[in-house]
Structures are given as structure tokens and as C-alpha cells.
Coordinates of C-alpha atoms in Angstrom, one line a residue:
Chain A
M103 CA 63.6 -2.8 10.6
A104 CA 62.6 0.5 12.0
F105 CA 58.9 0.5 12.9
R106 CA 57.1 3.6 14.1
S107 CA 53.6 3.4 15.4
S108 CA 51.5 6.4 14.5
S109 CA 51.2 7.5 18.1
T110 CA 55.0 8.0 18.5
R111 CA 55.4 9.5 15.1
W112 CA 55.2 13.1 16.2
Q113 CA 56.9 12.8 19.4
F114 CA 59.8 15.2 19.5
R115 CA 62.2 13.4 21.8
Q116 CA 62.7 9.9 20.6
P117 CA 64.2 7.5 23.1
S118 CA 67.5 6.4 21.8
V119 CA 70.6 4.5 22.9
I120 CA 72.7 7.3 21.6
P121 CA 72.9 10.0 24.2
G122 CA 72.7 13.7 23.7
F123 CA 69.7 14.2 21.3
G124 CA 69.8 17.9 21.9
L125 CA 73.4 18.3 21.0
A126 CA 73.1 16.0 18.0
L127 CA 70.2 17.9 16.6
G128 CA 72.0 21.2 17.2
V129 CA 75.0 20.0 15.3
T130 CA 72.8 18.7 12.6
L131 CA 71.0 21.9 12.1
T132 CA 74.1 24.1 12.4
W133 CA 76.0 21.9 9.9
L134 CA 73.1 21.8 7.4
T135 CA 72.7 25.6 7.7
L136 CA 76.4 26.2 7.1
I137 CA 76.9 23.8 4.3
V138 CA 73.6 23.7 2.5
L139 CA 71.2 26.4 3.5
I140 CA 73.4 29.4 3.4
P141 CA 74.9 28.7 0.0
L142 CA 71.4 28.0 -1.4
S143 CA 69.9 31.1 0.1
G144 CA 72.8 33.0 -1.4
L145 CA 71.6 31.7 -4.7
I146 CA 68.1 32.7 -4.2
W147 CA 69.1 36.0 -2.8
R148 CA 71.3 36.8 -5.8
S149 CA 68.7 35.9 -8.3
S150 CA 66.0 37.8 -6.4
G151 CA 68.0 41.0 -7.2
L152 CA 66.6 40.6 -10.7
G153 CA 63.0 41.3 -9.9
W154 CA 60.2 39.1 -10.9
S155 CA 59.6 40.3 -14.5
K156 CA 63.2 40.0 -15.4
F157 CA 63.5 36.7 -13.6
F158 CA 60.6 35.3 -15.6
A159 CA 62.0 36.7 -18.8
L160 CA 65.3 34.9 -18.2
A161 CA 63.7 31.7 -17.0
S162 CA 61.2 31.5 -19.9
D163 CA 63.8 32.4 -22.5
E164 CA 63.7 29.9 -25.4
R165 CA 67.3 29.0 -24.9
T166 CA 67.0 28.5 -21.1
V167 CA 63.8 26.4 -21.5
N168 CA 65.6 24.4 -24.1
A169 CA 68.6 23.7 -22.0
L170 CA 66.4 22.8 -19.0
T171 CA 64.4 20.4 -21.1
I172 CA 67.5 18.8 -22.3
S173 CA 69.1 18.6 -18.9
F174 CA 66.0 17.2 -17.2
G175 CA 65.0 15.0 -20.2
T176 CA 68.4 13.3 -20.5
A177 CA 68.6 12.9 -16.8
F178 CA 65.2 11.3 -16.7
V179 CA 66.0 8.8 -19.5
A180 CA 69.4 8.0 -17.9
A181 CA 67.8 7.5 -14.5
V182 CA 65.1 5.1 -16.0
I183 CA 67.9 3.1 -17.7
N184 CA 69.8 3.1 -14.4
L185 CA 66.7 2.0 -12.5
V186 CA 66.2 -1.0 -14.8
F187 CA 69.8 -2.1 -15.1
G188 CA 70.7 -1.1 -11.5
V189 CA 68.0 -3.5 -10.1
V190 CA 69.2 -6.2 -12.4
L191 CA 72.8 -5.7 -11.4
A192 CA 71.9 -5.6 -7.7
W193 CA 69.9 -8.8 -8.2
V194 CA 72.9 -10.5 -9.7
L195 CA 75.3 -9.3 -7.0
V196 CA 72.9 -10.3 -4.2
R197 CA 71.6 -13.6 -5.4
Y198 CA 74.3 -15.3 -7.4
R199 CA 77.8 -16.5 -6.6
F200 CA 80.3 -16.4 -9.3
P201 CA 84.1 -15.9 -9.6
G202 CA 85.1 -12.3 -9.5
K203 CA 82.0 -11.2 -7.8
R204 CA 83.8 -9.0 -5.2
V205 CA 85.7 -7.3 -8.0
I206 CA 82.5 -6.5 -9.9
D207 CA 80.9 -5.4 -6.7
A208 CA 83.8 -3.0 -6.1
M209 CA 83.7 -1.8 -9.7
V210 CA 80.1 -0.5 -9.3
D211 CA 81.5 2.3 -7.2
L212 CA 84.1 3.4 -9.7
P213 CA 81.8 6.2 -11.2
F214 CA 81.8 7.7 -7.7
A215 CA 85.4 7.9 -7.4
L216 CA 86.5 8.9 -10.9
P217 CA 86.6 12.6 -11.7
T218 CA 83.7 13.2 -14.0
A219 CA 85.7 15.1 -16.5
V220 CA 88.0 12.1 -16.8
A221 CA 85.0 9.9 -17.4
G222 CA 83.7 12.4 -20.0
I223 CA 87.0 12.4 -21.9
A224 CA 87.1 8.5 -21.8
L225 CA 83.5 8.1 -23.0
T226 CA 84.0 10.6 -25.7
T227 CA 87.1 8.8 -27.0
L228 CA 85.0 5.6 -27.1
Y229 CA 81.9 7.0 -28.6
A230 CA 83.4 9.5 -31.1
P231 CA 82.9 8.5 -34.7
N232 CA 86.5 7.3 -34.8
G233 CA 86.4 5.6 -31.4
W234 CA 86.1 1.9 -30.6
I235 CA 82.4 1.9 -30.1
G236 CA 81.6 4.9 -32.2
S237 CA 83.3 3.5 -35.3
L238 CA 81.1 0.4 -35.0
L239 CA 77.9 2.4 -34.6
E240 CA 78.8 4.9 -37.4
P241 CA 78.1 2.5 -40.3
L242 CA 74.6 1.8 -38.9
G243 CA 73.8 5.5 -38.8
I244 CA 73.8 5.7 -35.0
K245 CA 75.6 8.7 -33.6
I246 CA 76.1 8.8 -29.8
A247 CA 78.9 11.3 -29.1
F248 CA 78.0 15.0 -29.8
T249 CA 74.3 14.2 -29.7
P250 CA 71.8 14.1 -26.7
A251 CA 72.3 10.4 -26.8
G252 CA 75.9 11.1 -25.8
I253 CA 74.6 13.0 -22.7
V254 CA 72.4 10.0 -21.7
V255 CA 75.4 7.7 -21.9
A256 CA 77.4 10.0 -19.7
L257 CA 74.7 10.3 -17.2
V258 CA 74.0 6.5 -17.1
F259 CA 77.7 6.2 -16.3
V260 CA 77.7 8.6 -13.4
G261 CA 74.3 7.6 -12.0
L262 CA 74.7 3.8 -12.0
P263 CA 76.1 3.3 -8.5
F264 CA 73.1 5.2 -6.9
V265 CA 70.5 2.6 -7.9
V266 CA 72.6 -0.4 -7.2
R267 CA 73.8 0.8 -3.8
T268 CA 70.3 1.7 -2.6
V269 CA 68.6 -1.4 -3.9
Q270 CA 71.3 -3.9 -2.8
P271 CA 70.9 -3.9 1.0
V272 CA 67.0 -4.0 0.6
M273 CA 67.3 -7.0 -1.6
E274 CA 69.5 -8.7 0.8
E275 CA 66.7 -8.3 3.4
I276 CA 64.2 -10.1 1.3
D277 CA 64.4 -13.7 2.4
K278 CA 64.7 -16.4 -0.2
E279 CA 61.8 -18.1 1.6
V280 CA 59.5 -15.5 0.4
E281 CA 60.1 -16.5 -3.1
E282 CA 59.9 -20.2 -2.2
A283 CA 56.6 -19.6 -0.4
A284 CA 55.3 -17.8 -3.6
A285 CA 56.4 -20.8 -5.7
T286 CA 54.7 -23.4 -3.3
L287 CA 51.5 -21.4 -3.5
G288 CA 51.5 -21.8 -7.3
A289 CA 52.8 -18.4 -8.5
S290 CA 54.6 -18.4 -11.8
R291 CA 58.1 -16.8 -11.9
Y292 CA 56.6 -13.7 -13.5
Q293 CA 54.1 -13.4 -10.7
T294 CA 56.7 -14.0 -8.1
I295 CA 58.8 -11.1 -9.5
S296 CA 56.0 -8.7 -10.3
R297 CA 53.7 -9.3 -7.3
V298 CA 56.1 -10.3 -4.6
L299 CA 59.6 -9.0 -5.2
L300 CA 59.3 -5.8 -7.1
P301 CA 56.8 -4.0 -4.8
G302 CA 59.2 -4.6 -1.9
L303 CA 62.0 -3.1 -3.9
L304 CA 60.0 -0.1 -5.1
P305 CA 60.9 2.4 -2.4
A306 CA 64.6 1.7 -2.6
G307 CA 64.4 1.7 -6.3
L308 CA 62.7 5.1 -6.3
T309 CA 65.3 6.5 -4.0
G310 CA 68.0 5.3 -6.2
F311 CA 66.2 6.7 -9.2
A312 CA 65.8 10.0 -7.5
L313 CA 69.5 10.2 -6.5
A314 CA 70.7 9.3 -10.1
F315 CA 68.2 11.7 -11.5
A316 CA 69.3 14.6 -9.3
R317 CA 72.9 13.8 -10.0
G318 CA 72.3 13.7 -13.8
V319 CA 70.5 17.1 -13.8
G320 CA 73.4 18.8 -12.1
E321 CA 76.2 16.9 -14.0
Y322 CA 78.6 19.0 -15.9
G323 CA 82.2 17.6 -16.2
S324 CA 81.3 14.4 -17.9
V325 CA 78.8 15.8 -20.2
I326 CA 80.6 18.8 -21.5
F327 CA 83.0 16.7 -23.6
I328 CA 80.6 14.2 -25.1
A329 CA 77.6 16.6 -25.7
G330 CA 78.9 18.8 -28.5
N331 CA 77.3 21.7 -26.7
L332 CA 75.2 23.0 -29.6
P333 CA 72.6 25.5 -28.4
Y334 CA 69.0 24.2 -28.8
V335 CA 70.4 20.7 -29.6
S336 CA 72.7 19.5 -26.9
E337 CA 73.3 22.4 -24.6
I338 CA 72.6 21.4 -21.0
A339 CA 71.5 23.9 -18.3
P340 CA 74.7 23.8 -16.3
L341 CA 76.7 24.8 -19.4
L342 CA 74.2 27.7 -20.0
I343 CA 74.9 28.8 -16.4
I344 CA 78.6 28.7 -17.2
I345 CA 77.9 30.8 -20.4
R346 CA 76.1 33.4 -18.4
L347 CA 79.0 33.6 -15.9
E348 CA 81.4 34.0 -18.8
E349 CA 79.4 37.0 -19.8
F350 CA 79.8 38.2 -16.2
N351 CA 76.0 38.0 -15.9
Y352 CA 75.8 36.6 -12.4
P353 CA 72.1 37.3 -12.0
A354 CA 71.0 35.5 -15.1
A355 CA 73.3 32.5 -14.1
T356 CA 71.7 32.4 -10.6
A357 CA 68.3 32.6 -12.1
I358 CA 68.8 29.5 -14.2
A359 CA 70.3 27.8 -11.2
A360 CA 67.3 28.8 -9.0
V361 CA 64.9 27.3 -11.6
M362 CA 66.8 24.1 -11.6
L363 CA 66.8 24.0 -7.9
L364 CA 63.2 24.5 -7.8
I365 CA 62.4 21.8 -10.3
S366 CA 64.7 19.4 -8.7
F367 CA 63.2 20.1 -5.3
M368 CA 59.7 19.5 -6.5
M369 CA 60.6 16.2 -8.2
L370 CA 62.4 15.0 -5.2
L371 CA 59.3 16.0 -3.1
V372 CA 57.0 13.9 -5.5
I373 CA 59.3 11.0 -5.4
N374 CA 59.5 11.1 -1.6
T375 CA 55.8 11.1 -1.4
I376 CA 55.5 8.1 -3.6
Q377 CA 58.2 6.4 -1.6
S378 CA 56.6 6.9 1.8
W379 CA 53.3 5.8 0.3
S380 CA 54.8 2.6 -1.0
R381 CA 56.6 2.0 2.2
R382 CA 53.4 2.2 4.1
R383 CA 51.8 0.0 1.6
Y384 CA 54.4 -2.7 1.4
G385 CA 56.4 -2.2 4.6
Y386 CA 59.9 -2.9 3.1
G387 CA 62.7 -0.5 2.7
A388 CA 65.0 1.2 4.9
Chain B
M270 CA 98.2 0.6 18.5
G271 CA 99.3 3.0 21.3
S272 CA 102.9 3.3 20.1
N273 CA 101.7 3.5 16.5
R274 CA 99.6 6.5 17.4
L275 CA 102.4 8.1 19.4
T276 CA 104.9 7.8 16.4
G277 CA 102.1 9.2 14.3
I278 CA 101.8 12.3 16.4
V279 CA 105.6 12.7 16.5
K280 CA 105.7 12.5 12.8
L281 CA 102.9 15.0 12.5
A282 CA 104.8 17.4 14.8
L283 CA 107.9 17.1 12.8
V284 CA 106.0 17.8 9.6
V285 CA 104.4 20.8 11.1
G286 CA 107.7 22.0 12.5
S287 CA 109.5 21.7 9.1
L288 CA 106.7 23.5 7.4
Q289 CA 107.1 26.3 9.9
L290 CA 110.7 26.5 9.3
G291 CA 110.3 26.3 5.6
S292 CA 107.9 29.2 5.6
I293 CA 110.2 31.3 7.7
G294 CA 113.0 30.6 5.2
L295 CA 110.7 31.5 2.3
A296 CA 109.5 34.8 3.9
Q297 CA 113.0 36.1 4.0
A298 CA 114.4 35.5 0.6
D299 CA 111.5 34.8 -1.8
T300 CA 108.8 36.8 -3.5
T301 CA 106.1 35.1 -5.2
I302 CA 104.0 36.7 -7.9
L303 CA 101.0 35.1 -9.7
N304 CA 100.3 35.4 -13.4
V305 CA 96.8 34.6 -14.3
S306 CA 96.8 33.7 -17.9
Y307 CA 94.7 31.8 -20.5
D308 CA 95.0 28.4 -21.9
P309 CA 97.6 28.3 -24.9
T310 CA 100.2 30.3 -23.1
R311 CA 101.4 27.5 -20.9
E312 CA 104.5 26.7 -22.8
L313 CA 105.4 30.4 -23.4
Y314 CA 105.2 31.4 -19.8
K315 CA 107.0 28.3 -18.6
E316 CA 110.1 29.4 -20.5
F317 CA 109.6 33.2 -19.9
N318 CA 109.2 32.7 -16.1
A319 CA 112.5 30.9 -15.8
A320 CA 114.2 33.7 -17.9
F321 CA 112.7 36.4 -15.8
A322 CA 113.5 34.8 -12.5
E323 CA 117.1 34.5 -13.5
K324 CA 117.3 38.1 -14.7
W325 CA 115.7 39.4 -11.5
Q326 CA 118.2 37.4 -9.4
A327 CA 121.0 38.8 -11.5
D328 CA 119.8 42.4 -11.2
T329 CA 118.6 42.6 -7.6
G330 CA 119.9 39.4 -5.9
E331 CA 116.4 38.6 -4.8
T332 CA 114.7 35.3 -5.7
V333 CA 111.3 35.5 -7.3
T334 CA 109.0 32.6 -7.9
I335 CA 106.4 33.1 -10.6
Q336 CA 103.2 31.0 -10.3
T337 CA 101.1 30.8 -13.4
S338 CA 97.5 29.8 -13.6
H339 CA 96.0 28.8 -16.9
G340 CA 92.4 28.2 -18.1
G341 CA 89.7 29.7 -20.3
S342 CA 90.3 33.5 -20.5
G343 CA 86.8 34.4 -19.3
K344 CA 87.0 31.9 -16.4
Q345 CA 90.3 33.3 -15.4
A346 CA 89.0 36.8 -15.4
R347 CA 86.1 35.7 -13.3
S348 CA 88.5 34.1 -10.7
V349 CA 90.3 37.4 -10.4
I350 CA 87.0 39.3 -10.0
D351 CA 86.0 36.7 -7.4
G352 CA 89.2 37.3 -5.4
L353 CA 92.1 35.3 -6.8
E354 CA 95.2 37.4 -5.9
A355 CA 96.8 37.8 -9.3
D356 CA 99.7 40.2 -9.6
V357 CA 99.4 40.3 -13.3
V358 CA 96.9 39.1 -15.8
T359 CA 97.8 38.1 -19.3
L360 CA 94.5 37.2 -20.9
A361 CA 93.2 36.4 -24.4
L362 CA 90.9 39.5 -24.7
E363 CA 91.0 43.1 -23.8
A364 CA 87.3 42.6 -22.8
D365 CA 88.2 40.1 -20.1
I366 CA 90.5 42.7 -18.5
D367 CA 87.9 45.4 -18.9
A368 CA 85.6 43.2 -17.0
I369 CA 88.0 43.0 -14.1
A370 CA 88.4 46.7 -14.2
A371 CA 84.6 47.3 -14.2
A372 CA 83.8 44.7 -11.5
T373 CA 86.5 45.5 -9.1
S374 CA 88.6 48.6 -8.6
K375 CA 91.8 46.6 -8.8
I376 CA 92.7 47.7 -12.3
P377 CA 92.4 51.3 -13.5
P378 CA 90.1 51.8 -16.5
D379 CA 93.1 53.2 -18.6
W380 CA 95.2 50.0 -18.1
K381 CA 95.6 49.6 -21.8
T382 CA 97.8 52.7 -22.1
R383 CA 100.2 51.7 -19.5
F384 CA 102.3 49.4 -21.7
E385 CA 103.4 49.7 -25.3
N386 CA 101.2 48.5 -28.3
N387 CA 98.0 48.7 -26.3
S388 CA 99.6 46.5 -23.7
S389 CA 100.0 43.6 -26.1
P390 CA 103.7 42.5 -26.0
Y391 CA 102.9 39.9 -28.7
T392 CA 100.0 39.3 -31.0
S393 CA 98.6 36.4 -32.9
T394 CA 96.0 35.7 -35.6
I395 CA 93.6 33.1 -36.6
V396 CA 94.5 30.5 -39.2
F397 CA 93.0 27.2 -40.5
L398 CA 94.4 23.8 -39.5
V399 CA 93.5 21.2 -42.1
R400 CA 94.4 17.5 -42.5
K401 CA 97.6 16.7 -44.4
G402 CA 97.4 17.4 -48.1
N403 CA 94.4 19.6 -47.6
P404 CA 92.1 17.0 -49.1
K405 CA 89.1 19.3 -49.3
G406 CA 91.2 22.1 -50.9
V407 CA 90.4 24.8 -48.3
K408 CA 92.0 28.0 -49.3
D409 CA 90.1 30.8 -47.7
W410 CA 87.0 31.7 -45.6
G411 CA 84.6 31.3 -48.6
D412 CA 85.4 27.5 -48.7
L413 CA 84.2 27.0 -45.2
V414 CA 80.5 27.3 -46.0
R415 CA 80.8 24.7 -48.8
E416 CA 78.4 21.8 -48.6
D417 CA 81.1 19.1 -47.8
I418 CA 83.0 21.1 -45.1
Q419 CA 82.8 20.8 -41.3
V420 CA 84.4 23.4 -39.2
I421 CA 85.5 23.1 -35.6
T422 CA 85.6 26.1 -33.4
P423 CA 84.9 26.6 -29.7
N424 CA 81.9 28.4 -28.4
P425 CA 82.4 32.2 -28.6
K426 CA 80.3 32.5 -25.4
T427 CA 82.8 30.6 -23.4
S428 CA 86.1 31.0 -25.3
G429 CA 88.2 34.0 -26.0
G430 CA 89.8 32.4 -28.9
A431 CA 86.5 31.7 -30.5
R432 CA 85.5 35.3 -30.3
W433 CA 88.6 36.1 -32.4
N434 CA 87.5 33.3 -34.8
F435 CA 84.1 34.8 -35.1
L436 CA 85.3 38.3 -35.8
A437 CA 87.9 37.1 -38.3
A438 CA 85.2 35.3 -40.3
W439 CA 83.1 38.5 -40.0
A440 CA 86.0 40.6 -41.1
W441 CA 86.6 38.5 -44.2
A442 CA 82.9 38.4 -45.2
R443 CA 82.5 42.1 -44.7
A444 CA 85.5 42.9 -46.9
A445 CA 84.3 40.3 -49.6
N446 CA 80.9 42.0 -49.7
G447 CA 82.1 45.6 -49.9
G448 CA 81.6 46.4 -46.3
D449 CA 78.0 45.0 -46.0
D450 CA 77.4 43.9 -42.5
A451 CA 74.2 42.1 -43.2
K452 CA 75.9 39.9 -45.7
A453 CA 78.6 39.3 -43.2
Q454 CA 76.1 38.2 -40.6
E455 CA 74.5 35.9 -43.2
Y456 CA 77.9 34.3 -43.9
V457 CA 78.8 33.8 -40.2
A458 CA 75.3 32.3 -39.6
Q459 CA 76.1 29.9 -42.6
L460 CA 79.5 29.1 -41.1
F461 CA 78.1 28.1 -37.8
K462 CA 75.6 25.7 -39.5
H463 CA 78.8 23.8 -40.5
V464 CA 80.0 23.5 -36.9
P465 CA 79.1 20.1 -35.5
V466 CA 80.5 20.5 -32.0
L467 CA 81.1 23.6 -29.8
D468 CA 83.7 23.0 -27.3
T469 CA 84.0 25.2 -24.3
G470 CA 87.7 26.2 -25.0
A471 CA 90.4 26.3 -27.6
R472 CA 92.3 23.3 -26.3
G473 CA 89.1 21.3 -26.3
A474 CA 88.4 22.2 -29.9
T475 CA 91.9 21.1 -30.9
T476 CA 91.3 17.8 -29.2
T477 CA 88.1 17.3 -31.1
F478 CA 89.7 18.0 -34.3
V479 CA 93.0 16.1 -33.7
Q480 CA 92.1 13.3 -31.5
R481 CA 88.4 12.6 -32.4
G482 CA 89.1 13.2 -36.1
L483 CA 86.1 15.5 -36.4
G484 CA 85.7 18.2 -39.0
D485 CA 87.8 19.3 -42.0
V486 CA 89.0 22.7 -40.7
L487 CA 90.0 23.8 -37.2
L488 CA 89.8 27.6 -36.6
A489 CA 92.7 28.1 -34.3
W490 CA 95.1 30.6 -32.9
E491 CA 98.2 30.7 -35.1
N492 CA 100.4 29.7 -32.2
E493 CA 98.1 26.9 -31.2
A494 CA 98.1 25.6 -34.9
Y495 CA 101.9 25.7 -35.0
L496 CA 102.1 24.0 -31.6
S497 CA 99.7 21.2 -32.8
L498 CA 101.9 20.8 -35.8
E499 CA 104.9 20.5 -33.6
E500 CA 103.4 18.2 -31.1
L501 CA 101.5 15.9 -33.5
G502 CA 103.9 15.9 -36.4
P503 CA 103.7 17.8 -39.6
D504 CA 102.7 14.5 -41.3
N505 CA 99.1 14.7 -40.1
F506 CA 98.1 18.3 -40.5
E507 CA 99.0 21.5 -42.3
I508 CA 98.3 25.2 -41.8
V509 CA 96.3 27.3 -44.3
T510 CA 96.5 31.0 -43.8
P511 CA 93.5 32.8 -45.2
S512 CA 93.6 36.0 -47.2
I513 CA 92.2 38.1 -44.4
S514 CA 92.4 37.4 -40.7
I515 CA 92.2 39.4 -37.5
K516 CA 95.1 40.7 -35.4
A517 CA 94.5 39.0 -32.1
E518 CA 96.0 41.1 -29.4
P519 CA 96.1 39.3 -26.1
P520 CA 96.9 42.0 -23.5
V521 CA 98.7 42.1 -20.2
A522 CA 97.9 44.2 -17.2
L523 CA 99.1 44.9 -13.7
V524 CA 96.5 44.3 -11.0
D525 CA 97.2 47.3 -8.9
G526 CA 94.9 46.4 -6.1
N527 CA 96.7 43.2 -5.5
V528 CA 100.4 44.3 -6.0
D529 CA 99.8 47.1 -3.6
S530 CA 98.4 45.0 -0.9
K531 CA 101.1 42.3 -1.4
G532 CA 103.9 44.8 -2.0
T533 CA 104.9 43.2 -5.2
R534 CA 104.4 46.2 -7.6
K535 CA 108.1 46.6 -8.5
V536 CA 108.7 43.0 -9.5
A537 CA 105.3 42.6 -11.2
E538 CA 106.0 45.7 -13.2
A539 CA 109.4 44.5 -14.2
Y540 CA 107.9 41.2 -15.2
L541 CA 105.5 42.7 -17.7
N542 CA 108.2 45.1 -19.0
Y543 CA 110.5 42.2 -19.6
L544 CA 108.0 40.8 -22.1
Y545 CA 108.9 43.7 -24.2
S546 CA 112.7 43.2 -23.9
D547 CA 114.8 41.2 -26.5
V548 CA 114.5 38.1 -24.3
G549 CA 110.7 38.4 -24.0
Q550 CA 110.2 39.1 -27.7
K551 CA 112.5 36.2 -28.7
I552 CA 110.7 33.7 -26.4
A553 CA 107.3 34.9 -27.8
A554 CA 108.4 34.4 -31.4
K555 CA 109.9 31.0 -30.5
H556 CA 106.4 30.0 -29.2
Y557 CA 104.8 31.2 -32.5
Y558 CA 103.4 34.5 -31.1
R559 CA 104.0 37.4 -33.5
P560 CA 106.4 39.7 -31.5
F561 CA 105.6 43.4 -31.2
K562 CA 109.1 44.2 -32.2
P563 CA 110.1 41.6 -34.7
E564 CA 113.6 43.1 -35.0
L565 CA 114.4 41.8 -31.5
A566 CA 113.4 38.3 -32.2
D567 CA 115.3 35.6 -34.1
P568 CA 114.8 36.1 -37.8
Q569 CA 114.3 32.4 -38.4
D570 CA 111.4 32.5 -35.9
T571 CA 109.7 35.5 -37.4
A572 CA 110.2 34.1 -41.0
R573 CA 107.8 31.4 -40.2
F574 CA 104.7 33.7 -40.1
A575 CA 102.9 33.9 -43.4
D576 CA 101.9 37.2 -44.8
V577 CA 98.3 37.9 -44.2
K578 CA 96.1 41.1 -44.3
L579 CA 95.2 41.6 -40.6
V580 CA 92.3 43.8 -39.6
T581 CA 92.3 44.9 -36.0
I582 CA 89.6 45.0 -33.4
D583 CA 89.4 48.8 -33.9
E584 CA 87.4 48.1 -37.1
F585 CA 84.7 46.7 -34.9
G586 CA 84.9 49.8 -32.6
G587 CA 87.2 48.2 -30.1
W588 CA 86.3 45.5 -27.6
K589 CA 84.2 47.9 -25.5
E590 CA 81.8 48.1 -28.4
A591 CA 82.3 44.6 -30.0
Q592 CA 81.9 42.6 -26.8
P593 CA 78.3 43.6 -26.1
K594 CA 77.3 43.9 -29.8
F595 CA 78.4 40.4 -30.8
F596 CA 78.8 38.2 -27.8
A597 CA 76.5 39.4 -25.0
D598 CA 73.2 37.9 -24.3
G599 CA 70.9 38.6 -27.3
G600 CA 74.0 39.7 -29.4
M601 CA 74.9 38.7 -32.9
F602 CA 76.0 35.2 -31.9
D603 CA 72.7 34.6 -30.2
Q604 CA 70.9 36.0 -33.2
I605 CA 72.6 33.8 -35.7
Y606 CA 72.0 30.8 -33.5
K607 CA 68.2 31.2 -33.1
P608 CA 66.5 28.1 -34.4
G609 CA 64.7 28.4 -37.7
Q610 CA 66.8 31.3 -39.0

């Protein structure tokens, strides 16, 4: 486990077995600039052409706000669902042995590999009122496809591996003895889970949550088929960006994108802060 | 391991070498032109491209390869603006070609006058696709705002076809109310309250209606409606032609900026002109487009089109006026879709 004392924390040159720190840092910065910073600053630059008042008018437009609310809201709900079930899944995969475990373990990664549009079409086929699942829910009055619930389903699908894959290795690190020690000291099972195990998993869980959330906010392909795309009801922000582009309105499109970027960045910042706090508090986590 | 890697390198060298040879061979005999088109023309251009390549070979002895790119009309226009090297564009809307002309200098502003019939070698219209037997008894636009009817149409913001749908509905309502635009707006607003799903493109809307079984009426291009009928069997659906519809004119244009830099002007021009020939008109009619010169097409193909009163885009002041008025940010579509109205 990486351990840094506070005295070495701000040291610029860290001793390492891998040689060429200067070169490695140079490559890192160049690569990041080329691949991430230049495209993103292009985005900011293009939207800055609008001027502040127009930018605010576009960003606070009712439809934009609505689309952003739907995008961030559904992504949040989906990430919460993924956090809960991702941890359970990781738990099962780490702690139990059963036939077909490796297959299930591999299946977790499928949403990474599948083109999201394909996932979207498949999910819509299942959840549409005449689909396998949709036709069972329809008599109960539950509508999934073509409602915000459909967006959540799609985002749960694409976000699932993020939580499982970040929690899994940390869970493997927690020794079984910790649980046994808690049990011998008289803790109930609930206490063992809530006081001993979960705090240690919190940083990793939050990382997975943040990744799934960020992915959900930006997701387009899988959502566009299942959402129904009704303005003010199930129109996501990425679709609104596409709509602005279809109007050849590049500045408005980049304005919405810039707002999304800003909100996402702030949320990641908050989550990172919580994470580093809990890492210091509990000491677990990669 | 070592010998493995060696054979790998040899293989790679061979592949690179053959590519080199291949491209030299290509450069001598073959010209390639790119036709950037919209979604429902896939089948049409597949056949037309083969016919044109044959004709060009016979006339000049040169081989020509025509690549076609399909997608939503607006998206395609944006690709050309952003640098896709199209030799010709064959899009769903005049407004999309206007956008290319305005954003780049690759197409002159008067492009529409360069080919016959406002540069539209074939036209189409908007019809209703309903389920077999027409269970809801849909006859005309007025039925679409009935309580028990759900209508499927794509989003006019993202789909060229949906803009034709929107204007066709508007044209009917205006005529039905003695030319009253306010009444027309009311009708269209009502109509969109009956739309449960807004797909981003015409093919998506067709899928929603056909595969997902959603809705009672699909507003569709006439050629798409016939194609669905052909593909999915006439046992499941039928076409209802309303009393009034719009004359949808998907235009074609030469992208001067690109053909001049690629040296393909002659072949690209011949390609578009060939659309107006008897062969082009026949192929268009065969794929359920209404040919500009019906007399050149096969009579049994043109006989399939129902008689319908067609209004043209000129009644909306042309696309230059209609596009911003109806579909731009804050336009009619946005107004009818404001919540609480």
C-alpha cells in the first residue's frame, strides 16, 4: 500500500525504481495537453465567443436547465443504484466461490466493450411496451422505455463496471481476519459490515460512483433510443447539444457543453475531496 | 518468439508493399467521387451508382467509383461544413445545402438554379403509415388530434423529414381554416401533444412504429412508407394518403470547392445530370420517389402514387424564410413545445 508521510508529500522529485522522472513527466504533460486540454480549451474558447450575457441567457434557458437537470438527475440515480449493486456484485465475486464465477466476472466488463448504441437498441427492444420486460410491466402501469426511467436503466447498464472494477481490488485487500476479529470481539454482522467493512470500501466506492456518474452525464448513444427525447420530459443535455448543432448553432452547443463540463468538474472535485478525507480517516484504498 | 516476430515483420512488409502497388494501380485508372446523402436514399443510390458507373465506363472508358455516405440530413451537412470532401450532396432539405453554402464558400449561393426543377431530380411527399385494416379509421390530418390517436414523427430539430411532416400538417390546418396561421399553429401544437416519442431521425421513427409497436400513425416520407410496406409485408401496414400534403423536394448540388480541388468536376456534374436522364428517373420511380419527368419512368411505377394536393415550400416563403421561422431556436416548434401552453 502506498504510504506517504506528510514531510515527503510536497517533494517534487520522488525517488522511484522507474528511471527518467523528467522524461516521464514531460510525456505525461504533453500527452494530456494534446489529448485533453487543447480540445477542452477549444470548447471554452468557442463558447467564450458568445459573450457573458448571451452565454448566461443560453445556459439559463428553460429548456437547457431542464435538459441538464434530467441528465445530471438520471446519472445520479443510476450511479447510486450502481454503487449499491456494484458493491454487492464485487462482494459476491471476491468472497464466494461458485461455478461459472469467471464467466460472470468477465461479463461485468461487457458494457465497456459493447457499442452504446447497440446497448440502447437492445434495451429499448426489451423495455418497450411490446418487449419482453416492458410487456410484463405494462399491465402494472409501469412504463420504462420512453420515460426518464428508461434513461436510468440505460445509464445503470453502461455505468455498472465502473463501481465493480474499482471496488473489487480493494475488497480483495481486506483480509478475512478483520471480519473474524470483529466477530470474536462481539460485533454483530450488521456492525461488522457497517463499522468495519464499508468504511474501508468508501473511497473506492466513491471513485466508482464518480466514474459511473461522469459517464452517465455524458452518455448519448444508449440513451437516445430508450429516452423518447421529449423536450422538458426526457430530453438529455447531450441531445440538446446535438440539436443546437443541427441548427448550425455551434456557440450555443458549446455553451451547453461548457456548462456540463463545469458542473461535472465541480462534482468530481467534491467527490475527490471526500475521497481523500476518507482515505486519511480510514487508510484503505488505492 | 524471434522467428515469429520475424515472419510478422515480413508479413507486414508484404501487406504494406501490396497496398502501395494497389494504390498505384488505383491512381491510374480509377476516379472516386463521394456523394453525401441522407438516410432513406440508401437503396436508391445503390442502384443508381452502379448504373452511372456503367454508363461512364461506356462513354469515356474510365472507371469511376462512387462512395455514398448516409445519415441524418443535418448531420451530413455539418460533416461537409466541417470538411468532409463531398463531390456532390443530395440532401433532404434545401436549407441544409444553404447552410453549407453559407458556412463555407464551397457551394455558390445560387446553386439551386444550376439543375432543373430547383435542383430536385425527384420529389416525394408526406403520407401516413397505419396498421393493417386502419383500425382507428385515420383518413386525414384532422383525425390525428383525436383523443385515441398517437402519432409517431421524428424531432424536427434533428430530422429533415420531420420538418416536412411539420410543414405538411401546418399546410393542411391552414387550408382547413381558411388560411389562418394562428389556427394552424394551434393544430400543430395539439398534434405534437399526441406524439409519445421523438426520435432523432426518420429511420428511428420507422423502427419505433414498426418494431416497438408504438403509435397509431407514422408520418413518413412516401418512399419510406412504401419501402416499409415492401420490407415488412403489406400484411401488417397500409398507407393512407391525406387530402393535402407537402411537395418534399430533396435537392442535389455540386460542391464546387471540393470538385475543383480534386479535379472531379466533369464526372460529378455528369453524375448529377444523369439523375435527370431516363435511367435516373426510372430508378427514382422504382424506389418510390416521384420523378421530375414521369413520362421517362415506367408507367407501372408512377401509377402507384396516389393523387394528392401538394403545396410547395414556396407557400412558406421558401426554406430561407421557413427554416428560421419554424425550426430555429425560439421558432414555431419551440413555441408550441413550451410547457404549460
